[in-house]
Short mmCIF file of C-alpha atoms in Angstrom, two decimals:
data_model
loop_
_atom_site.label_atom_id
_atom_site.label_comp_id
_atom_site.label_asym_id
_atom_site.label_seq_id
_atom_site.Cartn_x
_atom_site.Cartn_y
_atom_site.Cartn_z
CA MET A 925 98.77 172.87 164.35
CA SER A 926 95.64 175.15 163.73
CA ALA A 927 92.14 174.06 164.52
CA PHE A 928 91.19 174.20 160.48
CA LEU A 929 94.31 172.21 159.69
CA ASN A 930 93.75 169.69 162.37
CA ALA A 931 89.88 169.42 161.08
CA ALA A 932 91.30 168.73 157.38
CA VAL A 933 93.69 166.04 158.77
CA ALA A 934 90.79 164.29 160.72
CA THR A 935 88.48 164.48 157.97
CA ALA A 936 91.03 162.83 155.75
CA THR A 937 91.69 160.05 157.72
CA ALA A 938 88.01 159.06 158.38
CA VAL A 939 87.64 156.86 155.44
CA ASP A 940 89.38 154.13 153.90
CA PRO A 941 90.53 155.22 150.34
CA ALA A 942 90.28 151.73 149.02
CA CYS A 943 86.51 151.96 149.38
CA ALA A 944 86.23 155.01 147.36
CA GLU A 945 86.32 154.86 143.20
CA PRO A 946 87.04 158.28 141.25
CA LEU A 947 84.04 160.17 140.11
CA PRO A 948 83.24 159.86 136.57
CA VAL A 949 84.53 162.86 134.71
CA LEU A 950 84.48 163.71 130.86
CA GLY A 951 87.51 162.78 128.99
CA ARG A 952 88.37 159.80 131.10
CA ASP A 953 88.56 157.56 128.08
CA VAL A 954 90.13 159.95 125.58
CA THR A 955 93.30 158.52 123.85
CA VAL A 956 96.19 160.68 122.60
CA PRO A 957 99.18 159.93 120.51
CA LEU A 958 102.65 159.48 121.69
CA VAL A 959 105.64 160.70 119.93
CA THR A 960 107.01 157.15 120.44
CA GLY A 961 104.31 155.58 118.58
CA GLY A 962 100.96 154.35 119.50
CA GLU A 963 98.18 155.96 121.81
CA VAL A 964 97.43 155.93 125.29
CA THR A 965 94.49 157.02 127.56
CA TYR A 966 95.23 160.63 128.41
CA ALA A 967 96.22 161.26 132.04
CA ALA A 968 94.68 164.69 133.01
CA LEU A 969 96.98 165.78 135.88
CA ASP A 970 96.36 169.53 135.67
CA TYR A 971 93.11 169.81 137.78
CA ALA A 972 94.54 173.20 139.44
CA ALA A 973 94.25 175.02 136.17
CA SER A 974 90.83 173.57 135.04
CA ALA A 975 89.28 170.27 136.25
CA PRO A 976 87.54 168.30 133.93
CA ALA A 977 83.87 168.53 133.92
CA LEU A 978 82.11 165.65 136.10
CA GLN A 979 79.63 163.50 134.07
CA ARG A 980 77.05 164.41 136.31
CA VAL A 981 77.15 168.27 135.54
CA TRP A 982 77.26 167.28 131.84
CA ASP A 983 74.40 165.27 131.99
CA ASP A 984 72.24 167.82 134.07
CA VAL A 985 73.52 170.41 131.68
CA ALA A 986 72.24 168.42 128.49
CA ALA A 987 69.01 167.92 130.19
CA TYR A 988 68.43 171.56 130.73
CA ALA A 989 69.84 172.97 127.45
CA PRO A 990 66.59 172.40 125.36
CA TYR A 991 64.65 174.55 128.29
CA TYR A 992 67.28 177.45 127.71
CA GLY A 993 65.80 180.65 128.10
CA SER A 994 66.22 184.45 129.18
CA VAL A 995 66.90 185.13 132.71
CA HIS A 996 64.57 187.58 134.59
CA ARG A 997 63.43 188.94 131.46
CA GLY A 998 60.72 186.83 130.00
CA ALA A 999 56.93 185.89 130.69
CA GLY A 1000 57.32 182.64 128.73
CA TYR A 1001 57.54 179.20 130.08
CA LEU A 1002 60.92 178.62 129.48
CA SER A 1003 62.11 182.07 130.74
CA GLN A 1004 60.42 181.49 133.87
CA LEU A 1005 61.80 178.00 134.26
CA SER A 1006 65.46 179.30 133.40
CA THR A 1007 64.88 182.19 135.92
CA ASP A 1008 63.64 179.55 138.51
CA LEU A 1009 66.64 177.44 137.84
CA PHE A 1010 69.11 180.40 138.20
CA GLU A 1011 67.48 181.28 141.74
CA GLN A 1012 67.49 177.66 142.78
CA SER A 1013 71.25 177.50 141.80
CA ARG A 1014 72.04 180.61 143.88
CA ALA A 1015 70.10 178.84 146.84
CA THR A 1016 72.29 175.77 146.28
CA VAL A 1017 75.76 177.59 146.25
CA ALA A 1018 74.43 179.40 149.52
CA GLU A 1019 73.69 175.93 151.13
CA PHE A 1020 77.01 174.26 149.78
CA LEU A 1021 79.18 177.08 151.38
CA ASP A 1022 77.38 177.08 154.42
CA CYS A 1023 76.36 181.04 154.11
CA ARG A 1024 74.78 182.95 156.86
CA ALA A 1025 71.14 183.95 156.16
CA THR A 1026 72.03 187.61 155.23
CA ASP A 1027 74.86 186.62 153.09
CA GLN A 1028 74.60 187.28 149.07
CA VAL A 1029 75.55 184.95 146.59
CA ILE A 1030 76.64 186.66 143.39
CA PHE A 1031 77.62 184.89 140.22
CA THR A 1032 80.57 186.30 138.51
CA ARG A 1033 82.84 184.97 135.41
CA SER A 1034 85.67 183.34 137.93
CA THR A 1035 87.53 183.85 140.95
CA THR A 1036 89.66 186.54 139.38
CA ASP A 1037 86.16 188.35 138.61
CA SER A 1038 84.78 187.89 141.90
CA LEU A 1039 87.69 189.54 143.64
CA ASN A 1040 87.82 192.41 141.09
CA LEU A 1041 84.35 193.00 142.17
CA LEU A 1042 84.89 192.96 145.69
CA ALA A 1043 87.88 195.26 144.93
CA ALA A 1044 85.50 197.69 143.16
CA VAL A 1045 83.20 197.87 146.26
CA LEU A 1046 85.58 198.74 148.96
CA PRO A 1047 84.83 201.44 151.06
CA ALA A 1048 87.14 204.83 150.73
CA ASP A 1049 90.30 204.52 152.45
CA CYS A 1050 90.15 200.87 152.97
CA GLN A 1051 93.47 199.18 153.49
CA VAL A 1052 94.30 195.86 152.28
CA PHE A 1053 96.45 192.96 153.42
CA VAL A 1054 97.71 190.24 151.20
CA PHE A 1055 100.25 187.65 151.33
CA GLU A 1056 102.77 187.74 148.53
CA THR A 1057 102.08 184.13 148.10
CA GLU A 1058 98.62 184.59 146.61
CA HIS A 1059 97.49 183.88 143.11
CA HIS A 1060 97.43 186.91 140.96
CA ALA A 1061 93.79 186.59 141.06
CA SER A 1062 93.87 187.62 144.56
CA LEU A 1063 97.16 189.57 144.60
CA LEU A 1064 96.57 192.16 141.92
CA PRO A 1065 93.06 193.50 142.09
CA TRP A 1066 93.47 195.85 144.77
CA THR A 1067 94.98 199.08 142.74
CA ASN A 1068 92.37 201.48 144.20
CA ALA A 1069 93.24 200.53 147.84
CA GLN A 1070 96.20 201.03 150.12
CA VAL A 1071 97.97 197.70 150.08
CA THR A 1072 100.31 195.86 152.35
CA TYR A 1073 102.10 193.03 151.13
CA LEU A 1074 103.16 190.46 153.56
CA ASN A 1075 106.19 188.22 153.19
CA ALA A 1076 105.97 184.56 152.88
CA PRO A 1077 105.52 182.71 156.05
CA ARG A 1078 107.03 179.54 156.65
CA THR A 1079 104.70 177.83 159.20
CA PRO A 1080 101.03 178.58 159.64
CA ASP A 1081 101.59 179.99 162.94
CA GLU A 1082 103.76 182.28 161.28
CA ALA A 1083 101.23 183.48 158.95
CA VAL A 1084 98.68 184.17 161.99
CA ALA A 1085 101.59 186.34 163.34
CA THR A 1086 102.68 188.01 160.43
CA LEU A 1087 99.12 189.38 159.98
CA GLU A 1088 98.48 190.23 163.46
CA ARG A 1089 101.83 192.41 163.52
CA ALA A 1090 100.60 194.12 160.18
CA LEU A 1091 97.19 194.83 161.55
CA ALA A 1092 98.26 196.10 164.94
CA ASP A 1093 100.55 198.59 163.22
CA ARG A 1094 98.22 199.82 160.82
CA GLU A 1095 97.94 203.67 161.21
CA PRO A 1096 94.37 205.57 161.35
CA LEU A 1097 93.87 207.46 158.07
CA GLY A 1098 91.71 209.95 159.65
CA SER A 1099 88.57 208.60 158.53
CA PRO A 1100 85.76 208.71 160.85
CA LEU A 1101 84.25 205.68 159.20
CA LEU A 1102 87.42 203.66 160.02
CA GLU A 1103 87.45 204.74 163.39
CA ARG A 1104 83.91 203.80 164.10
CA SER A 1105 84.29 200.66 162.00
CA ARG A 1106 87.39 199.68 164.35
CA GLU A 1107 84.92 199.89 167.14
CA LEU A 1108 82.30 197.86 165.72
CA GLY A 1109 85.07 195.10 164.81
CA GLU A 1110 84.47 195.66 161.03
CA GLY A 1111 86.30 197.42 158.06
CA PRO A 1112 87.60 199.31 156.38
CA ALA A 1113 90.34 196.98 156.38
CA LEU A 1114 90.33 193.77 154.40
CA VAL A 1115 92.55 190.70 154.41
CA CYS A 1116 92.69 188.47 151.57
CA VAL A 1117 93.90 184.78 152.01
CA THR A 1118 93.67 181.53 149.89
CA GLY A 1119 92.39 178.64 151.21
CA ALA A 1120 95.06 176.09 149.70
CA SER A 1121 97.81 177.27 147.64
CA ASN A 1122 97.66 176.66 143.85
CA VAL A 1123 101.39 176.01 143.87
CA THR A 1124 102.20 173.90 146.87
CA GLY A 1125 98.58 172.59 147.79
CA GLU A 1126 99.12 173.46 151.18
CA LEU A 1127 96.31 174.38 153.56
CA TRP A 1128 96.34 177.82 155.28
CA PRO A 1129 95.06 178.45 158.74
CA VAL A 1130 91.79 180.26 157.38
CA LYS A 1131 90.01 180.30 160.85
CA GLU A 1132 92.71 181.47 162.69
CA LEU A 1133 93.65 184.11 160.03
CA ALA A 1134 89.89 184.97 160.11
CA ALA A 1135 89.92 185.41 164.08
CA ALA A 1136 93.13 187.70 163.87
CA ALA A 1137 91.41 190.11 161.28
CA HIS A 1138 88.37 190.56 162.91
CA ALA A 1139 90.17 191.35 166.31
CA HIS A 1140 91.84 194.02 164.65
CA GLY A 1141 88.64 195.42 162.89
CA ALA A 1142 89.34 193.88 159.60
CA ARG A 1143 87.41 191.67 157.32
CA ILE A 1144 88.39 189.02 155.30
CA VAL A 1145 88.12 187.17 151.85
CA LEU A 1146 88.98 183.68 151.21
CA ASP A 1147 90.12 182.83 147.84
CA ALA A 1148 88.76 179.15 147.70
CA ALA A 1149 89.66 178.52 144.05
CA GLN A 1150 91.77 175.73 145.03
CA LEU A 1151 90.34 174.56 148.40
CA ALA A 1152 86.34 174.36 147.35
CA PRO A 1153 86.77 171.34 145.05
CA HIS A 1154 88.69 169.29 147.53
CA HIS A 1155 87.38 170.35 151.07
CA PRO A 1156 84.04 171.35 152.48
CA VAL A 1157 83.99 175.27 152.80
CA SER A 1158 81.80 176.64 155.56
CA VAL A 1159 81.46 180.59 155.82
CA GLN A 1160 80.21 180.29 159.24
CA ASP A 1161 82.59 177.79 160.63
CA LEU A 1162 85.60 179.59 159.15
CA ASP A 1163 84.13 182.99 159.93
CA VAL A 1164 85.09 184.46 156.83
CA ASP A 1165 83.22 187.54 155.37
CA TRP A 1166 83.45 186.46 151.93
CA VAL A 1167 84.58 183.63 149.66
CA ALA A 1168 85.29 183.47 146.01
CA PHE A 1169 85.69 180.45 143.73
CA SER A 1170 85.47 179.30 140.26
CA GLY A 1171 83.17 176.63 138.46
CA HIS A 1172 86.02 175.40 136.12
CA LYS A 1173 87.99 174.23 138.92
CA LEU A 1174 84.97 172.68 140.72
CA TYR A 1175 84.29 170.26 137.78
CA ALA A 1176 81.80 172.72 136.19
CA PRO A 1177 82.71 174.23 132.61
CA PHE A 1178 81.12 177.16 131.01
CA GLY A 1179 82.86 180.05 132.89
CA SER A 1180 81.23 181.09 135.90
CA GLY A 1181 82.36 182.15 139.34
CA VAL A 1182 80.95 182.88 142.83
CA LEU A 1183 81.60 185.83 145.32
CA ALA A 1184 79.54 185.02 148.43
CA GLY A 1185 79.30 186.72 151.67
CA ARG A 1186 78.21 189.87 153.62
CA ALA A 1187 75.95 192.26 151.72
CA ASP A 1188 76.49 195.57 153.10
CA TRP A 1189 79.51 196.90 151.21
CA LEU A 1190 78.06 195.35 148.06
CA GLN A 1191 74.74 197.07 148.49
CA GLN A 1192 76.57 200.56 149.24
CA ALA A 1193 78.74 200.55 146.56
CA GLU A 1194 77.97 201.47 142.76
CA PRO A 1195 77.20 198.48 140.43
CA TYR A 1196 80.21 196.58 139.37
CA LEU A 1197 78.85 196.83 135.85
CA ALA A 1198 76.21 199.39 134.69
CA GLY A 1199 73.28 197.93 132.72
CA GLY A 1200 70.05 195.97 132.28
CA GLY A 1201 69.58 193.61 135.34
CA ALA A 1202 71.33 195.88 137.86
CA SER A 1203 69.08 198.65 137.26
CA ARG A 1204 65.61 198.54 139.30
CA LYS A 1205 64.21 202.09 137.51
CA VAL A 1206 65.62 204.42 135.19
CA ALA A 1207 63.96 207.77 134.44
CA ARG A 1208 64.83 210.71 132.17
CA ARG A 1209 65.45 214.11 134.31
CA GLY A 1210 64.38 217.47 133.05
CA ASP A 1211 67.94 218.64 132.23
CA GLY A 1212 68.09 215.72 129.78
CA GLY A 1213 70.07 213.05 132.16
CA VAL A 1214 68.79 210.16 133.70
CA ASP A 1215 67.95 208.93 137.27
CA VAL A 1216 68.78 205.51 138.05
CA GLU A 1217 67.73 203.32 141.00
CA TRP A 1218 69.96 200.01 141.65
CA HIS A 1219 68.86 196.94 142.80
CA THR A 1220 70.05 196.21 146.39
CA THR A 1221 70.09 192.38 146.07
CA ALA A 1222 72.60 190.19 144.08
CA ALA A 1223 71.32 191.60 140.67
CA ARG A 1224 72.95 194.76 141.49
CA HIS A 1225 76.14 193.40 140.32
CA GLU A 1226 74.96 191.20 137.76
CA ALA A 1227 74.20 193.31 135.14
CA GLY A 1228 73.56 191.90 131.54
CA SER A 1229 71.98 188.52 130.56
CA PRO A 1230 73.37 185.71 133.25
CA ASN A 1231 75.30 182.78 132.25
CA VAL A 1232 72.44 180.45 133.16
CA ILE A 1233 74.02 177.32 131.95
CA GLY A 1234 77.55 178.18 133.71
CA VAL A 1235 75.57 179.10 136.93
CA TYR A 1236 73.41 175.43 136.66
CA SER A 1237 76.75 173.91 136.14
CA ILE A 1238 78.12 175.03 139.42
CA ALA A 1239 75.06 174.12 141.33
CA SER A 1240 75.11 170.86 139.62
CA ALA A 1241 78.81 170.34 140.77
CA CYS A 1242 78.19 171.36 144.13
CA ARG A 1243 75.28 168.90 144.71
CA ALA A 1244 77.42 165.96 143.22
CA LEU A 1245 80.34 166.65 145.58
CA THR A 1246 78.04 166.92 148.69
CA GLU A 1247 76.19 163.63 147.79
CA ALA A 1248 79.75 161.77 147.02
CA GLY A 1249 80.69 163.09 150.31
CA PHE A 1250 83.62 165.03 151.22
CA ASP A 1251 84.87 162.62 153.89
CA SER A 1252 85.44 159.77 151.25
CA LEU A 1253 86.77 162.39 148.40
CA VAL A 1254 89.31 163.89 151.19
CA ALA A 1255 90.47 160.36 152.17
CA ARG A 1256 90.86 159.12 148.46
CA GLU A 1257 93.04 162.34 147.57
CA ARG A 1258 95.13 161.67 150.28
CA HIS A 1259 95.93 158.16 148.96
CA LEU A 1260 96.98 159.88 145.97
CA ILE A 1261 98.97 162.62 147.45
CA ALA A 1262 100.81 159.95 149.24
CA LYS A 1263 101.47 158.00 146.26
CA VAL A 1264 103.01 160.77 144.60
CA ARG A 1265 104.97 162.31 147.42
CA GLU A 1266 106.50 158.93 147.92
CA GLY A 1267 107.48 158.36 144.54
CA LEU A 1268 108.92 161.75 144.07
CA ALA A 1269 110.64 161.34 147.46
CA GLU A 1270 112.59 158.14 145.88
CA VAL A 1271 114.06 160.33 143.17
CA PRO A 1272 117.00 162.48 144.50
CA ALA A 1273 116.99 164.58 141.63
CA VAL A 1274 113.43 165.80 142.32
CA ARG A 1275 112.74 168.66 144.76
CA VAL A 1276 109.24 169.47 145.71
CA LEU A 1277 108.45 172.97 146.53
CA SER A 1278 107.04 173.74 150.17
CA LEU A 1279 106.32 176.71 152.39
CA PHE A 1280 104.98 174.80 155.55
CA GLY A 1281 107.27 171.39 155.06
CA ASP A 1282 106.51 168.18 154.48
CA ASP A 1283 103.95 167.38 157.16
CA ALA A 1284 101.69 170.07 156.29
CA PRO A 1285 98.03 168.91 155.14
CA ARG A 1286 97.44 169.73 151.56
CA VAL A 1287 95.24 169.12 148.64
CA GLY A 1288 96.14 167.39 145.27
CA VAL A 1289 98.45 170.06 144.10
CA ILE A 1290 102.28 169.49 144.19
CA SER A 1291 104.82 171.57 142.35
CA PHE A 1292 108.52 170.42 141.89
CA VAL A 1293 111.96 170.99 139.95
CA VAL A 1294 114.21 168.39 138.54
CA ASP A 1295 118.04 168.95 138.69
CA GLY A 1296 119.34 169.30 135.25
CA TRP A 1297 116.09 169.81 133.71
CA ASN A 1298 114.38 172.97 132.41
CA SER A 1299 110.63 172.42 133.68
CA SER A 1300 109.31 173.11 130.37
CA HIS A 1301 111.24 170.58 128.90
CA PHE A 1302 110.46 167.92 131.59
CA ALA A 1303 106.51 168.42 131.25
CA ALA A 1304 106.88 168.30 127.23
CA ALA A 1305 108.47 165.08 127.64
CA LEU A 1306 105.52 163.77 129.99
CA SER A 1307 103.20 164.87 127.53
CA ALA A 1308 104.78 163.72 124.41
CA GLU A 1309 106.36 160.24 125.60
CA TYR A 1310 103.72 159.19 128.24
CA GLY A 1311 100.33 160.81 127.60
CA ILE A 1312 100.60 162.90 130.83
CA GLY A 1313 99.28 166.53 130.99
CA VAL A 1314 100.81 168.70 133.69
CA ARG A 1315 101.58 172.38 134.18
CA ASP A 1316 104.99 174.17 133.89
CA GLY A 1317 105.84 177.70 134.56
CA LEU A 1318 105.11 180.09 137.56
CA PHE A 1319 101.49 179.20 137.83
CA CYS A 1320 100.06 182.85 137.90
CA ALA A 1321 101.81 182.97 141.46
CA HIS A 1322 105.17 184.56 140.46
CA PRO A 1323 106.27 186.09 143.66
CA LEU A 1324 105.59 182.63 145.50
CA VAL A 1325 107.50 180.51 143.07
CA ARG A 1326 110.27 182.99 142.76
CA THR A 1327 110.60 182.95 146.31
CA LEU A 1328 110.82 179.21 146.47
CA LEU A 1329 113.14 178.84 143.54
CA GLY A 1330 115.07 181.93 143.80
CA SER A 1331 117.85 181.12 146.28
CA GLU A 1332 118.85 177.82 144.84
CA PRO A 1333 121.30 177.82 142.08
CA ARG A 1334 120.23 174.94 139.36
CA THR A 1335 121.62 173.70 136.05
CA GLN A 1336 118.82 173.80 133.59
CA GLY A 1337 118.46 172.71 130.10
CA GLU A 1338 117.58 175.24 127.54
CA CYS A 1339 114.46 173.69 125.93
CA GLY A 1340 111.43 175.76 126.26
CA ALA A 1341 113.01 178.27 128.87
CA PRO A 1342 111.13 181.23 129.42
CA GLU A 1343 112.72 184.51 128.92
CA ALA A 1344 114.20 186.14 131.81
CA ALA A 1345 115.28 189.65 132.59
CA PRO A 1346 118.72 190.70 131.97
CA GLY A 1347 121.18 189.36 134.66
CA GLU A 1348 118.10 187.07 135.97
CA ARG A 1349 117.93 183.43 135.94
CA SER A 1350 115.24 181.71 134.10
CA LEU A 1351 112.98 180.18 136.71
CA ASN A 1352 109.84 177.70 136.37
CA ALA A 1353 108.59 174.36 137.95
CA ILE A 1354 106.42 171.65 137.23
CA ARG A 1355 103.07 171.14 139.03
CA VAL A 1356 101.01 168.07 139.08
CA SER A 1357 97.62 168.40 140.55
CA PHE A 1358 94.30 165.98 140.46
CA GLY A 1359 90.97 165.57 142.22
CA ALA A 1360 87.85 163.69 142.64
CA GLY A 1361 87.93 162.25 139.14
CA THR A 1362 91.80 160.81 138.94
CA PRO A 1363 91.97 157.14 138.86
CA ASP A 1364 95.33 155.73 140.67
CA GLU A 1365 96.56 154.62 137.20
CA HIS A 1366 97.23 158.22 136.21
CA VAL A 1367 99.35 158.83 139.22
CA ASP A 1368 101.19 155.73 139.08
CA ARG A 1369 102.15 156.34 135.42
CA PHE A 1370 103.22 159.61 136.27
CA VAL A 1371 105.47 158.48 139.09
CA ARG A 1372 106.89 155.75 136.96
CA ALA A 1373 107.34 158.30 134.17
CA VAL A 1374 109.54 160.68 136.47
CA LYS A 1375 111.50 158.08 137.53
CA GLU A 1376 112.49 157.03 133.98
CA LEU A 1377 113.00 160.49 132.68
CA VAL A 1378 115.45 161.16 135.32
CA ALA A 1379 117.20 157.71 135.05
CA ASP A 1380 117.35 157.57 131.34
CA GLY A 1381 116.55 160.79 129.95
CA ALA A 1382 114.05 161.73 127.02
CA LYS A 1383 113.43 159.26 124.27
CA TRP A 1384 112.88 162.19 121.71
CA GLN A 1385 114.40 165.68 120.68
CA TYR A 1386 112.81 168.80 121.55
CA ARG A 1387 112.95 172.37 120.42
CA THR A 1388 111.60 175.62 121.40
CA GLU A 1389 108.73 177.14 119.50
CA GLU A 1390 107.15 180.53 120.35
CA GLY A 1391 108.64 179.97 124.33
CA ARG A 1392 107.11 176.40 124.50
CA CYS A 1393 109.29 173.12 124.24
CA VAL A 1394 107.65 170.91 121.81
CA PRO A 1395 108.66 167.68 120.09
CA ALA A 1396 111.03 168.06 117.27
CA VAL A 1397 109.51 166.90 114.07
#
């Protein structure tokens, strides 16, 4: 097992989960109606899509909101205060990620936006290596580069070996920059890898993949969207060149994200967006055009009025998770993971999806299918009859889910079945995900509901409406 995965296991077993309480989150007392009558406290088990906001984050934002002002654009007190808050948030995120002193922290809209930003600043002739197992946010942005898609590995060691072979086989493109950068142990080749799968929850051997990338003169970007909310992420310890994540998965709403890492490619490229804030000086030329001097700081790629509330919410979440202690958070999450996995293992009709096997370290993200059920139908029944919110579908990771499901024939119900291409079987799965704000009762109810639905069937009739399975009225 890799050093990174060993460290994850050691951290997760260092604290008694019985001593840890879930962190307070918004919505923990919300009740929802059941089609069978009555109401129940909503069990939010779709953290991998958007985690509920921490109460601490909401309170911090509410305290700041009356002082909201323009960032980097005003002499007034509120503008100055907001600017200080914005830049202090940048420092908080850098500390949370254990960035190098020379790294830049750029605020974006999301992980997707962060990786598209990085794709936009790649040097000419850059080659990109990405596993087919990635979320679409890290699979699709590299349209202007030469991309090598790597097959899904079945063990962490196979992932490292697959990458090493691909990097060793890459052909020089005749670029002097490429040859020089190979000698320096730098790009222009880039590896993009997830830290934790948004489908299986499994941890990837990031440190070993980074070592393989650097040994072959490539750089590496870590998609930490599913890792950062569950485990500490150290840019220096993992030795990654960049890391990207989203606030809405880190218990911080308002639509902000982060790209943090090496400054050189960011400074050398044209701004991701052209506009105010990114420009340091603009002057008319004699021929009627304009000359622009762009910032070389993070502002170069932060044109427009910054989302200071979104940025502050990320910083607040970083502080809250750090203060809560990842040892405690990880141990408690492993306790919840064990409950879910042990409960699902008692239902023969359930198959949990996995790349690396049952013993692989993972975060609180578990996907599965149920024999005889379309996953949309099953998810609809969990919601309507038990007040449990999960996700069904292909989870914006279509190649991975199709790889995991495509070889096994199953009988499926029709309600809510997504449309399939001619001659192609309809595929979808169910994903349950949880984290720092999840109480034991939510996962206990989920396991009980799965067992009851498999044993007794749904209590209600369902129909397909605009591609979704919904209760029949």
